[in-house]
């Protein structure tokens, strides 16, 4: 049964709702649809599943881009209504004829909707009568075809009689499900007789001397006797592998754990970099450089467009731009969208993300009237640029300093957990974030919760010593969740404002380590969960982030699991114009890019310039 159908403008004004249905929806599926799909350029699928406490809905929608209208139908997911898409198309056609931009209510549309619903239901019933059970019919035909092919294959193999063919026939027969036991035995006997025949034939053809074989057997027996005697003589001795000595020095056993808890390092000459590195790039304004880059890119785009216009011919392009087009169709948009998709993929955007973006842009432009003196390619380009800016712009505030001061007023430390796969630079960029916070007079404590990788604690201790900040550590082979909890308690006692928790690198498919990470997040409830990812990855970015979020949701013990809150992109200085990983990660997770690592020093950390990224993607 249809739960609700409503019509509203792209500005959010509700024009009509079905009073006949009048069902109170549980939760807020319409708001979630607008926030998660329509505003995030995920409208190409035209279907969305919403889970609420006690109900599960499916939402389908369609657009009238020329009038700027959205038509949404809501129904229970378990029902699988077949007439919803047909009903939406009919409602869209009828309502567009009576739509007036000056009107805000359409009470007289109720009777029209009642008739349209009856027509859609009648069509669905006729479709069911014409094909009552299409799935069962197709399965029956397929089973008959399989039986026929199975018996034909068996007859062919009987006539052929080859050993290898017999094996193939047996495999097919078991796969098709024909359990004829006599047939199997006959094939096995043919195979065995064929093999025996080949063995007998091969023994006659080589003129092999049997006496030689007997001599070899006696020699082998003597060898085995001597080895048996040797083993009986020394039964208790075990062969021990000796360590290889590369020089004349005597070998001494050394320990693997070099953790030194004494204060011997206090007398070493240490390069303190708190005053040498200068101001972090997070606080530097990039307005001048970004504007100059945009001007250069616009000049390059203008240069690139001139030869395209010459190739197409000035008369045809001028005629198309003056005449315009009544309504844009999907076939008109396909060439420009295909070129944009290829361009995005060359910039390292994942193929799945590029395809979804193009589908969403096509859905937003289809049916729109093309204005005069405008080209389809420029219209598609402008729509894609607007969509990319909307995706990359954070939906919420990402001001960490303000959140730190808010937590300080509540007399509790602000906890940040760094997660990610192996080798992306979590510890190094954690130190960069610590350096940036120190410049804003925020006291920081590091928590060495990577108790899995050898050398992780020593690496973090080196950063802490150079930055002159405290570090909480418990060594290796400890529970990272307990270490993080004790570190947060220690920070609250010492008055530290921020706790930066370093975790072990783990692949998204490693369930034991993902379970440990889920326990750490659930037990400590951090204020921010940062996913540290490389800017070098392409399609793997989608797999990493989606599986990280999925594992955190599946392994969580609470009904409202904590997922990834933000992204830190590393190695951004090594990718040139291949900046597509930022778009892929933000699109698949919905989390904003909060930091960008662009070097190896503590100051090489900056914010994401959305306009610069969009210009680079579309260049």
CSV table of N, CA and C in Angstrom, one decimal, residues 357-513:
chain,number,residue,atom,x,y,z
A,357,UNK,N,27.8,10.4,-10.6
A,357,UNK,CA,27.7,11.9,-10.7
A,357,UNK,C,27.1,12.3,-12.0
A,358,UNK,N,27.6,11.6,-13.1
A,358,UNK,CA,27.0,11.9,-14.4
A,358,UNK,C,25.5,11.6,-14.5
A,359,UNK,N,25.1,10.5,-13.9
A,359,UNK,CA,23.7,10.2,-13.9
A,359,UNK,C,22.9,11.2,-13.1
A,360,UNK,N,23.4,11.7,-12.0
A,360,UNK,CA,22.7,12.8,-11.2
A,360,UNK,C,22.6,14.1,-12.0
A,361,UNK,N,23.7,14.5,-12.7
A,361,UNK,CA,23.7,15.7,-13.4
A,361,UNK,C,22.7,15.5,-14.6
A,362,UNK,N,22.6,14.4,-15.2
A,362,UNK,CA,21.7,14.1,-16.3
A,362,UNK,C,20.2,14.2,-15.8
A,363,UNK,N,20.0,13.7,-14.6
A,363,UNK,CA,18.6,13.8,-14.0
A,363,UNK,C,18.2,15.2,-13.7
A,364,UNK,N,19.2,16.0,-13.3
A,364,UNK,CA,18.9,17.4,-13.0
A,364,UNK,C,18.7,18.3,-14.2
A,365,UNK,N,19.3,17.9,-15.4
A,365,UNK,CA,19.2,18.7,-16.6
A,365,UNK,C,18.1,18.2,-17.6
A,366,UNK,N,17.7,16.9,-17.5
A,366,UNK,CA,16.8,16.4,-18.4
A,366,UNK,C,15.4,17.1,-18.4
A,367,UNK,N,14.9,17.5,-19.5
A,367,UNK,CA,13.7,18.3,-19.6
A,367,UNK,C,13.8,19.7,-19.4
A,368,UNK,N,15.0,20.3,-19.1
A,368,UNK,CA,15.2,21.7,-18.9
A,368,UNK,C,15.3,22.4,-20.3
A,369,UNK,N,14.8,23.6,-20.3
A,369,UNK,CA,14.9,24.4,-21.6
A,369,UNK,C,16.3,25.0,-21.7
A,370,UNK,N,16.9,24.8,-22.8
A,370,UNK,CA,18.2,25.4,-23.0
A,370,UNK,C,18.1,26.8,-23.5
A,371,UNK,N,18.7,27.8,-22.8
A,371,UNK,CA,18.6,29.2,-23.2
A,371,UNK,C,19.3,29.5,-24.4
A,372,UNK,N,19.0,30.6,-25.0
A,372,UNK,CA,19.7,31.1,-26.3
A,372,UNK,C,21.2,31.4,-25.9
A,373,UNK,N,22.0,31.3,-26.9
A,373,UNK,CA,23.4,31.7,-26.9
A,373,UNK,C,24.1,30.8,-25.8
A,374,UNK,N,23.7,29.6,-25.6
A,374,UNK,CA,24.3,28.7,-24.6
A,374,UNK,C,24.4,27.3,-25.3
A,375,UNK,N,25.5,26.7,-25.0
A,375,UNK,CA,25.8,25.3,-25.6
A,375,UNK,C,25.4,24.3,-24.6
A,376,UNK,N,25.2,23.1,-25.1
A,376,UNK,CA,24.9,22.0,-24.2
A,376,UNK,C,26.1,21.6,-23.3
A,377,UNK,N,27.3,21.7,-24.0
A,377,UNK,CA,28.5,21.3,-23.2
A,377,UNK,C,28.8,22.3,-22.1
A,378,UNK,N,28.6,23.6,-22.3
A,378,UNK,CA,28.8,24.5,-21.3
A,378,UNK,C,27.8,24.4,-20.2
A,379,UNK,N,26.5,24.1,-20.6
A,379,UNK,CA,25.5,23.9,-19.5
A,379,UNK,C,25.8,22.7,-18.7
A,380,UNK,N,26.2,21.5,-19.3
A,380,UNK,CA,26.6,20.4,-18.5
A,380,UNK,C,27.8,20.6,-17.6
A,381,UNK,N,28.8,21.4,-18.2
A,381,UNK,CA,30.0,21.7,-17.4
A,381,UNK,C,29.6,22.6,-16.2
A,382,UNK,N,28.7,23.5,-16.3
A,382,UNK,CA,28.3,24.4,-15.2
A,382,UNK,C,27.6,23.6,-14.2
A,383,UNK,N,26.7,22.7,-14.6
A,383,UNK,CA,25.9,21.8,-13.7
A,383,UNK,C,26.9,20.9,-12.9
A,384,UNK,N,27.9,20.3,-13.6
A,384,UNK,CA,28.8,19.4,-12.9
A,384,UNK,C,29.7,20.2,-11.9
A,385,UNK,N,30.1,21.4,-12.3
A,385,UNK,CA,30.9,22.2,-11.3
A,385,UNK,C,30.1,22.6,-10.1
A,386,UNK,N,28.8,22.9,-10.3
A,386,UNK,CA,27.9,23.2,-9.1
A,386,UNK,C,27.7,22.0,-8.3
A,387,UNK,N,27.6,20.8,-8.9
A,387,UNK,CA,27.4,19.6,-8.1
A,387,UNK,C,28.7,19.3,-7.3
A,388,UNK,N,29.9,19.4,-7.9
A,388,UNK,CA,31.1,19.1,-7.2
A,388,UNK,C,31.3,20.1,-6.0
A,389,UNK,N,31.0,21.3,-6.2
A,389,UNK,CA,31.2,22.3,-5.1
A,389,UNK,C,30.2,21.9,-4.0
A,390,UNK,N,29.0,21.5,-4.3
A,390,UNK,CA,28.1,21.1,-3.3
A,390,UNK,C,28.5,19.9,-2.5
A,391,UNK,N,29.1,18.9,-3.2
A,391,UNK,CA,29.6,17.7,-2.6
A,391,UNK,C,30.8,18.0,-1.6
A,392,UNK,N,31.8,18.7,-2.1
A,392,UNK,CA,33.0,18.9,-1.4
A,392,UNK,C,32.9,19.9,-0.2
A,393,UNK,N,31.8,20.8,-0.3
A,393,UNK,CA,31.6,21.7,0.8
A,393,UNK,C,31.1,21.0,2.0
A,394,UNK,N,31.7,21.2,3.2
A,394,UNK,CA,31.2,20.4,4.4
A,394,UNK,C,29.8,20.8,4.7
A,395,UNK,N,29.0,19.8,5.2
A,395,UNK,CA,27.6,20.1,5.6
A,395,UNK,C,27.5,20.6,7.0
A,396,UNK,N,28.6,20.4,7.8
A,396,UNK,CA,28.6,20.9,9.1
A,396,UNK,C,29.9,21.6,9.4
A,397,UNK,N,29.9,22.3,10.5
A,397,UNK,CA,31.1,23.1,10.9
A,397,UNK,C,32.3,22.1,11.2
A,398,UNK,N,33.5,22.4,10.8
A,398,UNK,CA,34.6,21.6,11.0
A,398,UNK,C,35.7,22.4,11.8
A,399,UNK,N,35.3,23.3,12.6
A,399,UNK,CA,36.2,24.2,13.4
A,399,UNK,C,36.6,23.4,14.6
A,400,UNK,N,37.7,22.8,14.6
A,400,UNK,CA,38.2,21.9,15.7
A,400,UNK,C,38.5,22.8,16.9
A,401,UNK,N,39.1,24.0,16.7
A,401,UNK,CA,39.5,24.8,17.8
A,401,UNK,C,38.3,25.3,18.6
A,402,UNK,N,37.2,25.6,17.9
A,402,UNK,CA,36.0,25.9,18.7
A,402,UNK,C,35.5,24.8,19.5
A,403,UNK,N,35.5,23.5,18.9
A,403,UNK,CA,35.1,22.4,19.7
A,403,UNK,C,36.0,22.1,20.8
A,404,UNK,N,37.3,22.3,20.7
A,404,UNK,CA,38.3,22.1,21.8
A,404,UNK,C,38.0,23.0,22.9
A,405,UNK,N,37.7,24.3,22.6
A,405,UNK,CA,37.4,25.3,23.7
A,405,UNK,C,36.1,24.9,24.4
A,406,UNK,N,35.1,24.4,23.6
A,406,UNK,CA,33.8,24.0,24.2
A,406,UNK,C,34.0,22.8,25.1
A,407,UNK,N,34.9,21.8,24.7
A,407,UNK,CA,35.2,20.7,25.6
A,407,UNK,C,36.0,21.2,26.9
A,408,UNK,N,36.8,22.2,26.7
A,408,UNK,CA,37.6,22.7,27.8
A,408,UNK,C,36.7,23.4,28.9
A,409,UNK,N,35.6,24.0,28.4
A,409,UNK,CA,34.7,24.6,29.3
A,409,UNK,C,33.9,23.6,30.1
A,410,UNK,N,33.8,22.4,29.6
A,410,UNK,CA,33.1,21.3,30.3
A,410,UNK,C,34.1,20.5,31.1
A,411,UNK,N,35.4,20.9,31.1
A,411,UNK,CA,36.4,20.3,31.9
A,411,UNK,C,36.7,18.8,31.5
A,412,UNK,N,36.7,18.6,30.2
A,412,UNK,CA,37.1,17.3,29.7
A,412,UNK,C,37.9,17.4,28.5
A,413,UNK,N,38.8,16.5,28.2
A,413,UNK,CA,39.7,16.6,27.1
A,413,UNK,C,39.0,16.3,25.8
A,414,UNK,N,39.4,16.9,24.7
A,414,UNK,CA,38.9,16.7,23.4
A,414,UNK,C,39.7,15.5,22.7
A,415,UNK,N,39.0,14.4,22.4
A,415,UNK,CA,39.7,13.2,22.0
A,415,UNK,C,39.5,13.0,20.5
A,416,UNK,N,40.7,12.8,19.8
A,416,UNK,CA,40.7,12.6,18.3
A,416,UNK,C,41.4,11.2,18.1
A,417,UNK,N,40.7,10.3,17.4
A,417,UNK,CA,41.2,9.0,17.0
A,417,UNK,C,41.6,9.0,15.5
A,418,UNK,N,42.8,8.6,15.2
A,418,UNK,CA,43.3,8.5,13.9
A,418,UNK,C,43.2,7.0,13.4
A,419,UNK,N,42.5,6.7,12.4
A,419,UNK,CA,42.4,5.4,11.9
A,419,UNK,C,42.7,5.4,10.4
A,420,UNK,N,43.0,4.2,9.9
A,420,UNK,CA,43.3,4.0,8.5
A,420,UNK,C,44.0,2.7,8.2
A,421,UNK,N,44.4,2.5,6.9
A,421,UNK,CA,45.1,1.3,6.5
A,421,UNK,C,46.6,1.5,6.8
A,422,UNK,N,47.3,0.5,6.4
A,422,UNK,CA,48.8,0.5,6.7
A,422,UNK,C,49.5,1.4,5.8
A,423,UNK,N,50.5,2.2,6.4
A,423,UNK,CA,51.4,2.9,5.7
A,423,UNK,C,50.9,4.2,5.0
A,424,UNK,N,49.9,4.8,5.5
A,424,UNK,CA,49.3,6.0,4.9
A,424,UNK,C,49.9,7.3,5.6
A,425,UNK,N,50.5,7.1,6.8
A,425,UNK,CA,51.1,8.3,7.5
A,425,UNK,C,50.3,8.8,8.6
A,426,UNK,N,49.7,7.9,9.4
A,426,UNK,CA,48.9,8.3,10.6
A,426,UNK,C,49.7,9.0,11.6
A,427,UNK,N,50.8,8.4,12.0
A,427,UNK,CA,51.7,8.9,13.1
A,427,UNK,C,52.3,10.2,12.7
A,428,UNK,N,52.8,10.3,11.5
A,428,UNK,CA,53.4,11.6,11.0
A,428,UNK,C,52.4,12.7,11.0
A,429,UNK,N,51.2,12.5,10.4
A,429,UNK,CA,50.2,13.5,10.4
A,429,UNK,C,49.5,13.8,11.7
A,430,UNK,N,49.6,12.9,12.6
A,430,UNK,CA,49.1,13.1,14.0
A,430,UNK,C,50.1,14.2,14.6
A,431,UNK,N,51.4,14.0,14.4
A,431,UNK,CA,52.3,15.0,14.9
A,431,UNK,C,52.1,16.4,14.2
A,432,UNK,N,51.7,16.4,12.9
A,432,UNK,CA,51.4,17.7,12.3
A,432,UNK,C,50.2,18.4,12.9
A,433,UNK,N,49.2,17.6,13.2
A,433,UNK,CA,48.0,18.2,13.9
A,433,UNK,C,48.4,18.7,15.3
A,434,UNK,N,49.3,17.9,16.0
A,434,UNK,CA,49.7,18.3,17.3
A,434,UNK,C,50.5,19.7,17.3
A,435,UNK,N,51.3,19.8,16.2
A,435,UNK,CA,52.1,21.0,16.1
A,435,UNK,C,51.2,22.2,15.8
A,436,UNK,N,50.1,22.0,15.0
A,436,UNK,CA,49.2,23.1,14.7
A,436,UNK,C,48.4,23.5,15.9
A,437,UNK,N,48.0,22.5,16.7
A,437,UNK,CA,47.3,22.8,18.0
A,437,UNK,C,48.2,23.6,19.0
A,438,UNK,N,49.5,23.2,19.0
A,438,UNK,CA,50.4,23.9,19.9
A,438,UNK,C,50.5,25.3,19.6
A,439,UNK,N,50.5,25.7,18.3
A,439,UNK,CA,50.6,27.1,17.9
A,439,UNK,C,49.4,27.9,18.3
A,440,UNK,N,48.3,27.2,18.6
A,440,UNK,CA,47.1,27.9,19.1
A,440,UNK,C,46.9,27.8,20.6
A,441,UNK,N,48.1,27.6,21.3
A,441,UNK,CA,48.1,27.6,22.8
A,441,UNK,C,47.2,26.5,23.3
A,442,UNK,N,47.1,25.3,22.7
A,442,UNK,CA,46.3,24.2,23.2
A,442,UNK,C,47.3,23.1,23.7
A,443,UNK,N,47.1,22.7,24.9
A,443,UNK,CA,47.9,21.6,25.4
A,443,UNK,C,47.5,20.3,24.9
A,444,UNK,N,48.5,19.5,24.4
A,444,UNK,CA,48.2,18.3,23.7
A,444,UNK,C,48.9,17.1,24.4
A,445,UNK,N,48.2,15.9,24.4
A,445,UNK,CA,48.9,14.7,24.8
A,445,UNK,C,48.7,13.6,23.8
A,446,UNK,N,49.7,12.9,23.5
A,446,UNK,CA,49.7,11.8,22.6
A,446,UNK,C,49.4,10.5,23.3
A,447,UNK,N,48.6,9.6,22.7
A,447,UNK,CA,48.4,8.3,23.2
A,447,UNK,C,48.8,7.2,22.2
A,448,UNK,N,49.8,6.4,22.6
A,448,UNK,CA,50.4,5.4,21.8
A,448,UNK,C,49.6,4.1,21.9
A,449,UNK,N,48.5,4.1,21.1
A,449,UNK,CA,47.7,2.9,21.1
A,449,UNK,C,47.9,1.9,19.9
A,450,UNK,N,49.0,2.2,19.2
A,450,UNK,CA,49.4,1.2,18.2
A,450,UNK,C,50.4,0.2,18.9
A,451,UNK,N,49.8,-0.8,19.5
A,451,UNK,CA,50.5,-1.8,20.3
A,451,UNK,C,50.8,-3.0,19.4
A,452,UNK,N,50.6,-2.9,18.1
A,452,UNK,CA,50.7,-4.0,17.2
A,452,UNK,C,52.0,-4.0,16.3
A,453,UNK,N,52.3,-2.8,15.8
A,453,UNK,CA,53.5,-2.7,14.9
A,453,UNK,C,54.7,-2.4,15.7
A,454,UNK,N,55.8,-3.1,15.3
A,454,UNK,CA,57.1,-2.8,16.0
A,454,UNK,C,57.6,-1.5,15.6
A,455,UNK,N,58.1,-0.7,16.6
A,455,UNK,CA,58.6,0.6,16.4
A,455,UNK,C,57.6,1.7,16.4
A,456,UNK,N,56.3,1.4,16.6
A,456,UNK,CA,55.3,2.5,16.5
A,456,UNK,C,55.4,3.4,17.8
A,457,UNK,N,55.6,2.8,18.9
A,457,UNK,CA,55.7,3.6,20.2
A,457,UNK,C,57.0,4.4,20.1
A,458,UNK,N,58.1,3.9,19.6
A,458,UNK,CA,59.3,4.7,19.5
A,458,UNK,C,59.2,5.8,18.5
A,459,UNK,N,58.4,5.6,17.4
A,459,UNK,CA,58.2,6.7,16.5
A,459,UNK,C,57.4,7.8,17.1
A,460,UNK,N,56.3,7.5,17.8
A,460,UNK,CA,55.5,8.5,18.4
A,460,UNK,C,56.3,9.2,19.6
A,461,UNK,N,57.1,8.4,20.3
A,461,UNK,CA,57.9,9.1,21.3
A,461,UNK,C,58.9,10.1,20.8
A,462,UNK,N,59.4,9.8,19.6
A,462,UNK,CA,60.4,10.7,19.0
A,462,UNK,C,59.6,12.0,18.6
A,463,UNK,N,58.4,11.9,18.1
A,463,UNK,CA,57.6,13.1,17.8
A,463,UNK,C,57.3,13.9,19.0
A,464,UNK,N,56.9,13.2,20.1
A,464,UNK,CA,56.6,13.9,21.3
A,464,UNK,C,57.8,14.6,21.9
A,465,UNK,N,59.0,14.0,21.8
A,465,UNK,CA,60.2,14.6,22.4
A,465,UNK,C,60.6,15.8,21.6
A,466,UNK,N,60.4,15.8,20.3
A,466,UNK,CA,60.8,16.9,19.5
A,466,UNK,C,59.8,18.1,19.7
A,467,UNK,N,58.5,17.7,19.9
A,467,UNK,CA,57.5,18.8,20.1
A,467,UNK,C,57.3,19.2,21.5
A,468,UNK,N,58.0,18.5,22.4
A,468,UNK,CA,58.0,18.7,23.9
A,468,UNK,C,56.6,18.6,24.4
A,469,UNK,N,55.9,17.5,24.1
A,469,UNK,CA,54.6,17.3,24.6
A,469,UNK,C,54.6,15.9,25.3
A,470,UNK,N,53.7,15.7,26.3
A,470,UNK,CA,53.6,14.4,27.0
A,470,UNK,C,53.1,13.3,26.1
A,471,UNK,N,53.5,12.1,26.4
A,471,UNK,CA,53.0,10.9,25.6
A,471,UNK,C,52.6,9.9,26.7
A,472,UNK,N,51.5,9.2,26.4
A,472,UNK,CA,51.0,8.1,27.3
A,472,UNK,C,51.2,6.8,26.5
A,473,UNK,N,52.0,5.9,27.1
A,473,UNK,CA,52.3,4.6,26.5
A,473,UNK,C,52.3,3.5,27.5
A,474,UNK,N,52.0,2.3,27.0
A,474,UNK,CA,52.1,1.1,27.8
A,474,UNK,C,52.8,0.0,27.1
A,475,UNK,N,53.6,0.3,26.1
A,475,UNK,CA,54.4,-0.7,25.4
A,475,UNK,C,53.5,-1.5,24.4
A,476,UNK,N,54.0,-2.7,24.1
A,476,UNK,CA,53.3,-3.5,23.1
A,476,UNK,C,52.5,-4.6,23.7
A,477,UNK,N,51.7,-5.2,22.8
A,477,UNK,CA,50.8,-6.4,23.1
A,477,UNK,C,49.9,-6.0,24.3
A,478,UNK,N,49.4,-4.8,24.3
A,478,UNK,CA,48.3,-4.4,25.2
A,478,UNK,C,47.0,-4.1,24.5
A,479,UNK,N,46.0,-4.1,25.2
A,479,UNK,CA,44.7,-3.8,24.6
A,479,UNK,C,44.6,-2.3,24.3
A,480,UNK,N,44.5,-1.9,23.0
A,480,UNK,CA,44.5,-0.5,22.7
A,480,UNK,C,43.3,0.3,23.3
A,481,UNK,N,42.2,-0.4,23.4
A,481,UNK,CA,41.1,0.3,24.0
A,481,UNK,C,41.3,0.7,25.5
A,482,UNK,N,42.0,-0.2,26.2
A,482,UNK,CA,42.3,0.1,27.6
A,482,UNK,C,43.4,1.2,27.7
A,483,UNK,N,44.3,1.1,26.8
A,483,UNK,CA,45.4,2.1,26.8
A,483,UNK,C,44.8,3.5,26.5
A,484,UNK,N,43.9,3.6,25.5
A,484,UNK,CA,43.3,4.9,25.2
A,484,UNK,C,42.4,5.4,26.4
A,485,UNK,N,41.7,4.5,27.1
A,485,UNK,CA,40.9,4.9,28.2
A,485,UNK,C,41.8,5.5,29.3
A,486,UNK,N,42.9,4.8,29.6
A,486,UNK,CA,43.8,5.3,30.7
A,486,UNK,C,44.4,6.6,30.3
A,487,UNK,N,44.7,6.8,28.9
A,487,UNK,CA,45.3,8.0,28.5
A,487,UNK,C,44.3,9.2,28.6
A,488,UNK,N,43.1,9.0,28.4
A,488,UNK,CA,42.1,10.0,28.6
A,488,UNK,C,41.9,10.4,30.0
A,489,UNK,N,42.0,9.4,30.9
A,489,UNK,CA,41.9,9.7,32.4
A,489,UNK,C,43.1,10.4,32.8
A,490,UNK,N,44.3,10.1,32.3
A,490,UNK,CA,45.5,10.8,32.6
A,490,UNK,C,45.5,12.2,32.1
A,491,UNK,N,44.9,12.4,30.9
A,491,UNK,CA,44.8,13.8,30.4
A,491,UNK,C,43.9,14.7,31.2
A,492,UNK,N,42.8,14.1,31.7
A,492,UNK,CA,41.8,14.8,32.5
A,492,UNK,C,42.5,15.2,33.9
A,493,UNK,N,43.4,14.3,34.4
A,493,UNK,CA,44.0,14.7,35.7
A,493,UNK,C,45.1,15.7,35.5
A,494,UNK,N,45.8,15.7,34.4
A,494,UNK,CA,46.9,16.6,34.1
A,494,UNK,C,46.5,17.9,33.5
A,495,UNK,N,45.2,18.0,33.1
A,495,UNK,CA,44.7,19.2,32.5
A,495,UNK,C,45.0,19.4,31.0
A,496,UNK,N,45.3,18.3,30.3
A,496,UNK,CA,45.5,18.4,28.8
A,496,UNK,C,44.2,18.7,28.1
A,497,UNK,N,44.3,19.6,27.1
A,497,UNK,CA,43.1,19.9,26.4
A,497,UNK,C,42.7,18.9,25.3
A,498,UNK,N,43.7,18.3,24.6
A,498,UNK,CA,43.4,17.4,23.5
A,498,UNK,C,44.2,16.2,23.7
A,499,UNK,N,43.6,15.0,23.4
A,499,UNK,CA,44.3,13.7,23.4
A,499,UNK,C,44.2,13.2,21.9
A,500,UNK,N,45.4,13.0,21.3
A,500,UNK,CA,45.5,12.5,20.0
A,500,UNK,C,45.9,11.0,20.1
A,501,UNK,N,44.9,10.1,19.6
A,501,UNK,CA,45.1,8.7,19.8
A,501,UNK,C,45.6,8.1,18.5
A,502,UNK,N,46.8,7.5,18.5
A,502,UNK,CA,47.3,6.8,17.4
A,502,UNK,C,46.9,5.3,17.4
A,503,UNK,N,46.4,4.8,16.3
A,503,UNK,CA,46.0,3.4,16.3
A,503,UNK,C,46.8,2.7,15.2
A,504,UNK,N,46.8,1.3,15.3
A,504,UNK,CA,47.5,0.5,14.3
A,504,UNK,C,46.9,0.6,13.0
A,505,UNK,N,47.7,0.5,11.9
A,505,UNK,CA,47.2,0.4,10.6
A,505,UNK,C,46.5,-0.9,10.3
A,506,UNK,N,45.4,-1.0,9.7
A,506,UNK,CA,44.7,-2.2,9.4
A,506,UNK,C,44.0,-2.2,8.1
A,507,UNK,N,44.0,-3.3,7.4
A,507,UNK,CA,43.2,-3.4,6.2
A,507,UNK,C,41.8,-3.5,6.5
A,508,UNK,N,40.9,-3.1,5.6
A,508,UNK,CA,39.5,-3.0,5.8
A,508,UNK,C,38.9,-4.4,5.9
A,509,UNK,N,39.6,-5.5,5.5
A,509,UNK,CA,39.1,-6.8,5.5
A,509,UNK,C,39.6,-7.6,6.7
A,510,UNK,N,40.4,-7.0,7.6
A,510,UNK,CA,41.0,-7.7,8.7
A,510,UNK,C,40.0,-7.6,9.9
A,511,UNK,N,39.2,-8.6,10.1
A,511,UNK,CA,38.1,-8.5,11.1
A,511,UNK,C,38.6,-8.4,12.5
A,512,UNK,N,39.6,-9.2,12.9
A,512,UNK,CA,40.1,-9.0,14.3
A,512,UNK,C,40.5,-7.6,14.7
A,513,UNK,N,41.3,-7.0,13.8
A,513,UNK,CA,41.8,-5.7,14.0
A,513,UNK,C,40.6,-4.7,13.9
